[in-house]
mmCIF file of C-alpha atoms in Angstrom:
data_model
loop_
_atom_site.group_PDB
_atom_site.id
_atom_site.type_symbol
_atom_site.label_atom_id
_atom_site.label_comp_id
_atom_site.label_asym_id
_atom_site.label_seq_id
_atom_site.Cartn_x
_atom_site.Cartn_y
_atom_site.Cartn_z
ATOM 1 C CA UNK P 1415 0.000 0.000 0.000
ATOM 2 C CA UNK P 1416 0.902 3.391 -0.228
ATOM 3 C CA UNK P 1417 2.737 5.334 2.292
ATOM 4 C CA UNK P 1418 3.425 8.698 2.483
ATOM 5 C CA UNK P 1419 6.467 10.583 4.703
ATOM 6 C CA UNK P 1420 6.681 14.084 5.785
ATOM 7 C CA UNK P 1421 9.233 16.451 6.670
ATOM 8 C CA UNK P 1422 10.052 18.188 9.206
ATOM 9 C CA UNK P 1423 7.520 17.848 11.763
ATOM 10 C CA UNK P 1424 8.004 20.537 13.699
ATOM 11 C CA UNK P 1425 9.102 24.556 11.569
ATOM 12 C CA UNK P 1426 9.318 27.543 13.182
ATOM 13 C CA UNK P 1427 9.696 30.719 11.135
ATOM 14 C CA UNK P 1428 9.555 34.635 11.679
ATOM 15 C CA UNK P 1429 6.510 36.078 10.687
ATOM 16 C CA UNK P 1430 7.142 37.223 6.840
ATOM 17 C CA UNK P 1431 9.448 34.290 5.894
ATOM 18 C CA UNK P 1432 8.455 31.387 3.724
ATOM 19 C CA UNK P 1433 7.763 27.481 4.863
ATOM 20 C CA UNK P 1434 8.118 24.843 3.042
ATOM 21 C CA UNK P 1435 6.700 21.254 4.205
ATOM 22 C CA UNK P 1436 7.913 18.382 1.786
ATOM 23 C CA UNK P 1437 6.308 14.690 1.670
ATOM 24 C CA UNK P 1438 7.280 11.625 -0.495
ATOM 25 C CA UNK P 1439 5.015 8.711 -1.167
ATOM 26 C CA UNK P 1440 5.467 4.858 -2.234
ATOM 27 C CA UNK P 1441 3.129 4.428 -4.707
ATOM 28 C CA UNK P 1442 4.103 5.682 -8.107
ATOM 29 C CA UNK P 1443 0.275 5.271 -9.155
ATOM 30 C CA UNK P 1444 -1.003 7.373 -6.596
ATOM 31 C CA UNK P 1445 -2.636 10.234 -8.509
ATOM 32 C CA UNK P 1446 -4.356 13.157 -6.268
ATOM 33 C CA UNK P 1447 -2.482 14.935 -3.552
ATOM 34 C CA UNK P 1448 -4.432 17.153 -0.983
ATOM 35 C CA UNK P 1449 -2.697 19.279 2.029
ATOM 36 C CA UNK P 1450 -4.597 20.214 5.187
ATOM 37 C CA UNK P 1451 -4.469 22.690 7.698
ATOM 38 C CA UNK P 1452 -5.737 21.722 11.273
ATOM 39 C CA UNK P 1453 -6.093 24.900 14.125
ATOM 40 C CA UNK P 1454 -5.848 23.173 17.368
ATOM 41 C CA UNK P 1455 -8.965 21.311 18.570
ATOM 42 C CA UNK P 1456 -10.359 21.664 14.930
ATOM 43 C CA UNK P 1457 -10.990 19.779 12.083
ATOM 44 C CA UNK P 1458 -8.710 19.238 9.589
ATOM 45 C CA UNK P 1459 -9.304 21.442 6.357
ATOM 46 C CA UNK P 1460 -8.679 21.388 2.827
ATOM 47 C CA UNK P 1461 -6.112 24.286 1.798
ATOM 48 C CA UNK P 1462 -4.732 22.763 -1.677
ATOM 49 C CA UNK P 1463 -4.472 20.294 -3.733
ATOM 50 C CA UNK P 1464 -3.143 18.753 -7.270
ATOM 51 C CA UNK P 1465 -3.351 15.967 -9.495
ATOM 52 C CA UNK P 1466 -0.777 14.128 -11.090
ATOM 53 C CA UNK P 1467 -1.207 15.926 -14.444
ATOM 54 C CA UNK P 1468 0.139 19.188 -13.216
ATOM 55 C CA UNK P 1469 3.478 20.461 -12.048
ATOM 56 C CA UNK P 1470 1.907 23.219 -9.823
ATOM 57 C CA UNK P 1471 -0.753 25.116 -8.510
ATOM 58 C CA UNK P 1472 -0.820 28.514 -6.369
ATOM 59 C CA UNK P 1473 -3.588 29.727 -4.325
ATOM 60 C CA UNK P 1474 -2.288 33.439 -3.077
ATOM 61 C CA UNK P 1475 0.002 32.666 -0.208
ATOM 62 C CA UNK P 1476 0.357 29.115 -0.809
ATOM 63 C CA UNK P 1477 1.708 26.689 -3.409
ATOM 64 C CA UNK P 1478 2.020 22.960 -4.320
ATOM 65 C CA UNK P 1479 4.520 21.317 -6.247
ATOM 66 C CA UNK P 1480 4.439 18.142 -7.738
ATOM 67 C CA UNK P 1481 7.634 16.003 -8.813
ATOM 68 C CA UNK P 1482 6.083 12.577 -9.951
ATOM 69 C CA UNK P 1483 9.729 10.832 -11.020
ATOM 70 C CA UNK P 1484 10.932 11.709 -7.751
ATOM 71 C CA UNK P 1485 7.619 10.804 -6.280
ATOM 72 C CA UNK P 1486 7.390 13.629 -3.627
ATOM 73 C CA UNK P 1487 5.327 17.065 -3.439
ATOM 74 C CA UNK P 1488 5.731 20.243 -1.261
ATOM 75 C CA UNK P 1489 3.930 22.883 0.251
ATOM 76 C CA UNK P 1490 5.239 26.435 0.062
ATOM 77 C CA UNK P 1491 3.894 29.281 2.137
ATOM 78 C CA UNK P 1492 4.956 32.420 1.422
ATOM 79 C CA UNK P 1493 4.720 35.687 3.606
ATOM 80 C CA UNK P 1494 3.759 33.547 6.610
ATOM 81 C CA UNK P 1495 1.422 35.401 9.232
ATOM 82 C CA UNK P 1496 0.720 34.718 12.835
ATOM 83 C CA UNK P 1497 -2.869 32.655 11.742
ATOM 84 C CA UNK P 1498 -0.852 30.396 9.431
ATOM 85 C CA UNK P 1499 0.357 28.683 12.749
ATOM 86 C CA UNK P 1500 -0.797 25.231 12.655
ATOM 87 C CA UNK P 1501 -0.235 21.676 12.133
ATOM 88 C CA UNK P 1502 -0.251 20.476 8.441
ATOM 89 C CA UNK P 1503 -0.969 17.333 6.515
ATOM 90 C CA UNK P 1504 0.149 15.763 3.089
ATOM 91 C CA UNK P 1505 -2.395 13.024 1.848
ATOM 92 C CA UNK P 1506 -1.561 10.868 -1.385
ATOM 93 C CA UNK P 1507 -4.607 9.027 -3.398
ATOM 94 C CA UNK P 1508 -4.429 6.449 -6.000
ATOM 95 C CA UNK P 1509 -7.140 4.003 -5.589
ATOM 96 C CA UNK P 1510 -11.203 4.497 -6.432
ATOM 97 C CA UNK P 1511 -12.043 4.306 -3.160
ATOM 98 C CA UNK P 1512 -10.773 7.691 -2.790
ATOM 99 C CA UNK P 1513 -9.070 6.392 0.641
ATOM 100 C CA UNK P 1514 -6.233 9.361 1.595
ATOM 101 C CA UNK P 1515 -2.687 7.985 3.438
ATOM 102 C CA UNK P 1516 -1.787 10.548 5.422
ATOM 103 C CA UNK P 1517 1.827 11.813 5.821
ATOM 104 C CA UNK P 1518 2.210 12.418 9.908
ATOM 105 C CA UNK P 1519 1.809 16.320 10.331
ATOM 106 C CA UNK P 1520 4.023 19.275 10.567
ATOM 107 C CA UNK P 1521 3.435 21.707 13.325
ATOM 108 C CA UNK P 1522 4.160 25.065 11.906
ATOM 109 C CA UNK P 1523 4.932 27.934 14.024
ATOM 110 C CA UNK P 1524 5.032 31.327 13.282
ATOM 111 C CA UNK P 1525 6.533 34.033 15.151
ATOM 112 C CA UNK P 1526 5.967 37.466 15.264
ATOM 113 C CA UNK H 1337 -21.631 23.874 9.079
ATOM 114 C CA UNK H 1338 -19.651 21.804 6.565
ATOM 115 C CA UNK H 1339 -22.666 19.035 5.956
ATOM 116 C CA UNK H 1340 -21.136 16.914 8.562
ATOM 117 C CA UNK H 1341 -21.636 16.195 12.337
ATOM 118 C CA UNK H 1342 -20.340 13.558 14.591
ATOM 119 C CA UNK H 1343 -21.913 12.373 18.206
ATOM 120 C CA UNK H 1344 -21.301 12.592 20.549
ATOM 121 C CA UNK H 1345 -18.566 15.274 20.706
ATOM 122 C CA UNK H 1346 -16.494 13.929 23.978
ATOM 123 C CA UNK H 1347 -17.539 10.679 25.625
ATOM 124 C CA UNK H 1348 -15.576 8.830 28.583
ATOM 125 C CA UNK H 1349 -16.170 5.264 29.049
ATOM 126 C CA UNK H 1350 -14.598 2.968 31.027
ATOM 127 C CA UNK H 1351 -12.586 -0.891 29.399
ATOM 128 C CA UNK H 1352 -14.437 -3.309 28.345
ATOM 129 C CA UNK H 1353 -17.943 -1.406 27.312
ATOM 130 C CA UNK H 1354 -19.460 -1.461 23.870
ATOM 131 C CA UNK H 1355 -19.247 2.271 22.329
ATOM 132 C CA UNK H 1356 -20.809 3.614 19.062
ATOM 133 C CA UNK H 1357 -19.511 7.079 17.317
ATOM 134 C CA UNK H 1358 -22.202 8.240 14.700
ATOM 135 C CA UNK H 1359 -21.442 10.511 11.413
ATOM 136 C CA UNK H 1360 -24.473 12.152 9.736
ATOM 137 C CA UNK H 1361 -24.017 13.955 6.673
ATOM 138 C CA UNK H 1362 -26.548 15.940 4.691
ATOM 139 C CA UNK H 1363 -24.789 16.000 1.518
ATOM 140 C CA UNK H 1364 -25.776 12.963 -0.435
ATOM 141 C CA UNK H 1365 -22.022 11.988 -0.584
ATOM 142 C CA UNK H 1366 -21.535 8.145 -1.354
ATOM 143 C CA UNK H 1367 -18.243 8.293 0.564
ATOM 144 C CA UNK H 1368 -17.504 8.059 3.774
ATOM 145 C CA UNK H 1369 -14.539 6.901 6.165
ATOM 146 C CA UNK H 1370 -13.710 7.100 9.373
ATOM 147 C CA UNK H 1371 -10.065 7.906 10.487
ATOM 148 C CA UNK H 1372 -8.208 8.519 14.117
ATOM 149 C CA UNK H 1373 -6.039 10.594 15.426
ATOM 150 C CA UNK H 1374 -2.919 10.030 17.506
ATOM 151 C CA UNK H 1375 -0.360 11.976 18.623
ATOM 152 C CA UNK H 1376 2.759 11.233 16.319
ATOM 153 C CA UNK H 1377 0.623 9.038 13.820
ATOM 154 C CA UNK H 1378 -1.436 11.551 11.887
ATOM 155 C CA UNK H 1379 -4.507 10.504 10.577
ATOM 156 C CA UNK H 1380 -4.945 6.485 10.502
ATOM 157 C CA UNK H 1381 -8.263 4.811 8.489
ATOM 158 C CA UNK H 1382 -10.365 2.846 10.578
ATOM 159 C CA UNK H 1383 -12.896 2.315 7.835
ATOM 160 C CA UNK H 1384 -14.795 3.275 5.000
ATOM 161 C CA UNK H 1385 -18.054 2.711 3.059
ATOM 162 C CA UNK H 1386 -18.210 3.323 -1.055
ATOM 163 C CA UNK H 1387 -22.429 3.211 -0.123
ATOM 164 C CA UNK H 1388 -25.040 1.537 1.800
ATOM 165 C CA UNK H 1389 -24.200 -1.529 3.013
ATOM 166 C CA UNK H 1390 -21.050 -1.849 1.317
ATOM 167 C CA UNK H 1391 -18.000 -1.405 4.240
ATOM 168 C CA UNK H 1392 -14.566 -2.303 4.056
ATOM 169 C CA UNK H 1393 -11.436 -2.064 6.672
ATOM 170 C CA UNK H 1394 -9.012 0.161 6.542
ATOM 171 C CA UNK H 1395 -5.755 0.230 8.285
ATOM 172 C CA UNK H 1396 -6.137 0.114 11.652
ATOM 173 C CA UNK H 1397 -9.419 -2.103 11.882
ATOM 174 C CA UNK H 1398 -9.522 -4.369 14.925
ATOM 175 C CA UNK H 1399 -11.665 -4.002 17.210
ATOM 176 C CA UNK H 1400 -14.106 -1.667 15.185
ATOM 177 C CA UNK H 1401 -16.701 -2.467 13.211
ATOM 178 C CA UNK H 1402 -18.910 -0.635 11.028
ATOM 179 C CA UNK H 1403 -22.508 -0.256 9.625
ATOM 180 C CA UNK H 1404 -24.215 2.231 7.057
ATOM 181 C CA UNK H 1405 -27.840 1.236 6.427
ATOM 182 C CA UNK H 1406 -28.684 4.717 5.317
ATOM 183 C CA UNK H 1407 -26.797 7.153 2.700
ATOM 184 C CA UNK H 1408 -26.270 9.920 5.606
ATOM 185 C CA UNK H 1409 -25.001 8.126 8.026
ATOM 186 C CA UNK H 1410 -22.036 5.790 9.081
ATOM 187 C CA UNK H 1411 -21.706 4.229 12.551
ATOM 188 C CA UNK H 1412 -18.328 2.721 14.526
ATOM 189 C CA UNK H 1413 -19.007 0.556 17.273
ATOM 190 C CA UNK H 1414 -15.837 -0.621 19.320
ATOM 191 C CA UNK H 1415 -17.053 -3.279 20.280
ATOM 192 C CA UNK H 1416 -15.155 -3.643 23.905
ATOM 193 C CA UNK H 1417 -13.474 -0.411 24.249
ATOM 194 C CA UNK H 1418 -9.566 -0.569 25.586
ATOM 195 C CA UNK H 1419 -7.359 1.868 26.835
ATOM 196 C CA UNK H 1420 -5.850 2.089 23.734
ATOM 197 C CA UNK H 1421 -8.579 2.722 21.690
ATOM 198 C CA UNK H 1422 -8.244 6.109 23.633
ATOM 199 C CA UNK H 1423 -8.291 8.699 20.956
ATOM 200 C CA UNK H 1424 -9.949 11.515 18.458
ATOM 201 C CA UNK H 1425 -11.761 10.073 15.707
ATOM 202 C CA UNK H 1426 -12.563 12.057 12.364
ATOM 203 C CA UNK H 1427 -15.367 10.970 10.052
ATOM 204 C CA UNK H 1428 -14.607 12.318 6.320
ATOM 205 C CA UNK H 1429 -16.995 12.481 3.492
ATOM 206 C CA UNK H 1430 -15.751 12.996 -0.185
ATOM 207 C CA UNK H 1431 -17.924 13.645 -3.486
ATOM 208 C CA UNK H 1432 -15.945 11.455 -5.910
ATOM 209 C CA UNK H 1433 -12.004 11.052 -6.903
ATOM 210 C CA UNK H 1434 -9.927 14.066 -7.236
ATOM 211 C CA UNK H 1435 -12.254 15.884 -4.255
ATOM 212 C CA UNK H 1436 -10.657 15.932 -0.759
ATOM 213 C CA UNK H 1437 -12.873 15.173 1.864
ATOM 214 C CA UNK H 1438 -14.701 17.283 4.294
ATOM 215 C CA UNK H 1439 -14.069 16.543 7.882
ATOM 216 C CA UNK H 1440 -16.331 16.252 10.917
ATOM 217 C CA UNK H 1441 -15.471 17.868 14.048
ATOM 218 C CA UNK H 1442 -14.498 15.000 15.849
ATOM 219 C CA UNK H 1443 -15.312 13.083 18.849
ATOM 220 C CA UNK H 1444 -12.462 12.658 21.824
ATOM 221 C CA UNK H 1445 -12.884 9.503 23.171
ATOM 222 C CA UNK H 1446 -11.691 8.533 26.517
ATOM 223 C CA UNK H 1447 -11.327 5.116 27.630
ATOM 224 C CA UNK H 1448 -10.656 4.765 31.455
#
């Protein structure tokens, strides 16, 4: 089955700076690739995502990028702010089931 | 909210008792999974249902079972809770491939 690592799990940054989260996965069919943001005590939420057809995607502040020979993908975050300040997770897809593997979070903090 | 709720919200029960978490969802969507949460692990599937009636397990399935006799909603019953079932546990929903899914707000379970 697929499995999916993430690094690093813990970033601190100064408020202003960029972060970049980076995950690789197993499965060289795996085809969707979604990253969540979870505020503490709250759900995990849908910030961006790709598929495997495209190199990457930008949504203001934040980016995904998408290497499928290498099999990994990052998050950038640029111009971090205090409310960025979470934990963040990679997820890789291949199967109809739509079932996610999770990579294992990255607590981002961001300091004034 | 997001077309998803879970009950009960917190629950303590004590080893050995029979326990059932229940998603509802209002949105029609023909997936649904249910995942914990541990410290260190990220997000781990339990199980998942492609429709009514039609289960399978996921990852980390024993000692949970699962039912979904009705499109909206998808039940976990641990059948004789343990200590280390202790935990917070996510139901998802997703509309079809290439969607992320749509988190409930959890239920913290505490097994004593």
């Amino acid at each position: 089955g697929e499995n999916v690592e993430q690094h690093p799990s813990t970033l601190s940054v100064q408020e202003g700076d960029s972060a970049v989260i980076k995950c690789t996965y197993s499965d060289s069919a795996s085809n969707y690739f979604p990253w969540y943001k979870q505020e503490l005590g709250k759900r995990p939420q849908l910030i961006i995502d790709i598929r495997s057809n495209v190199g990457e995607k930008k949504d203001q502040r934040i980016a995904v990028t998408l290497n499928k020979t290498a099999k990994h993908f990052s998050l950038h975050i640029t111009e971090t702010q205090p409310e960025d300040s979470a934990v963040y997770f990679c997820a890789a897809s291949e199967d109809s089931w739509g079932k996610f593997q999770f990579g294992a979070g990255t607590q981002v903090v961001v300091t004034p | 909210d997001a077309g998803i709720t879970q009950s009960p919200r917190h629950k303590v029960t004590e080893t050995g008792t029979p326990v059932t978490l229940r998603c509802h969802q209002t949105e029609n969507h023909r997936y649904m999974y249910w995942y914990r949460q541990d410290p260190g692990h990220g997000l781990r599937l339990i199980h998942y249902s492609y429709g009514v009636k039609d289960t399978d397990k996921g990852e980390v399935s024993d000692g949970y079972s699962v039912s979904r006799s009705k499109t909206e909603d998808f039940l976990l019953t641990l059948e004789s809770a343990t200590s280390s079932q202790t935990s917070v546990y996510f139901c998802a929903i997703r509309a079809d491939a290439f969607y992320g899914y749509t988190f409930g707000s959890g239920t913290r379970l505490t097994v004593v």
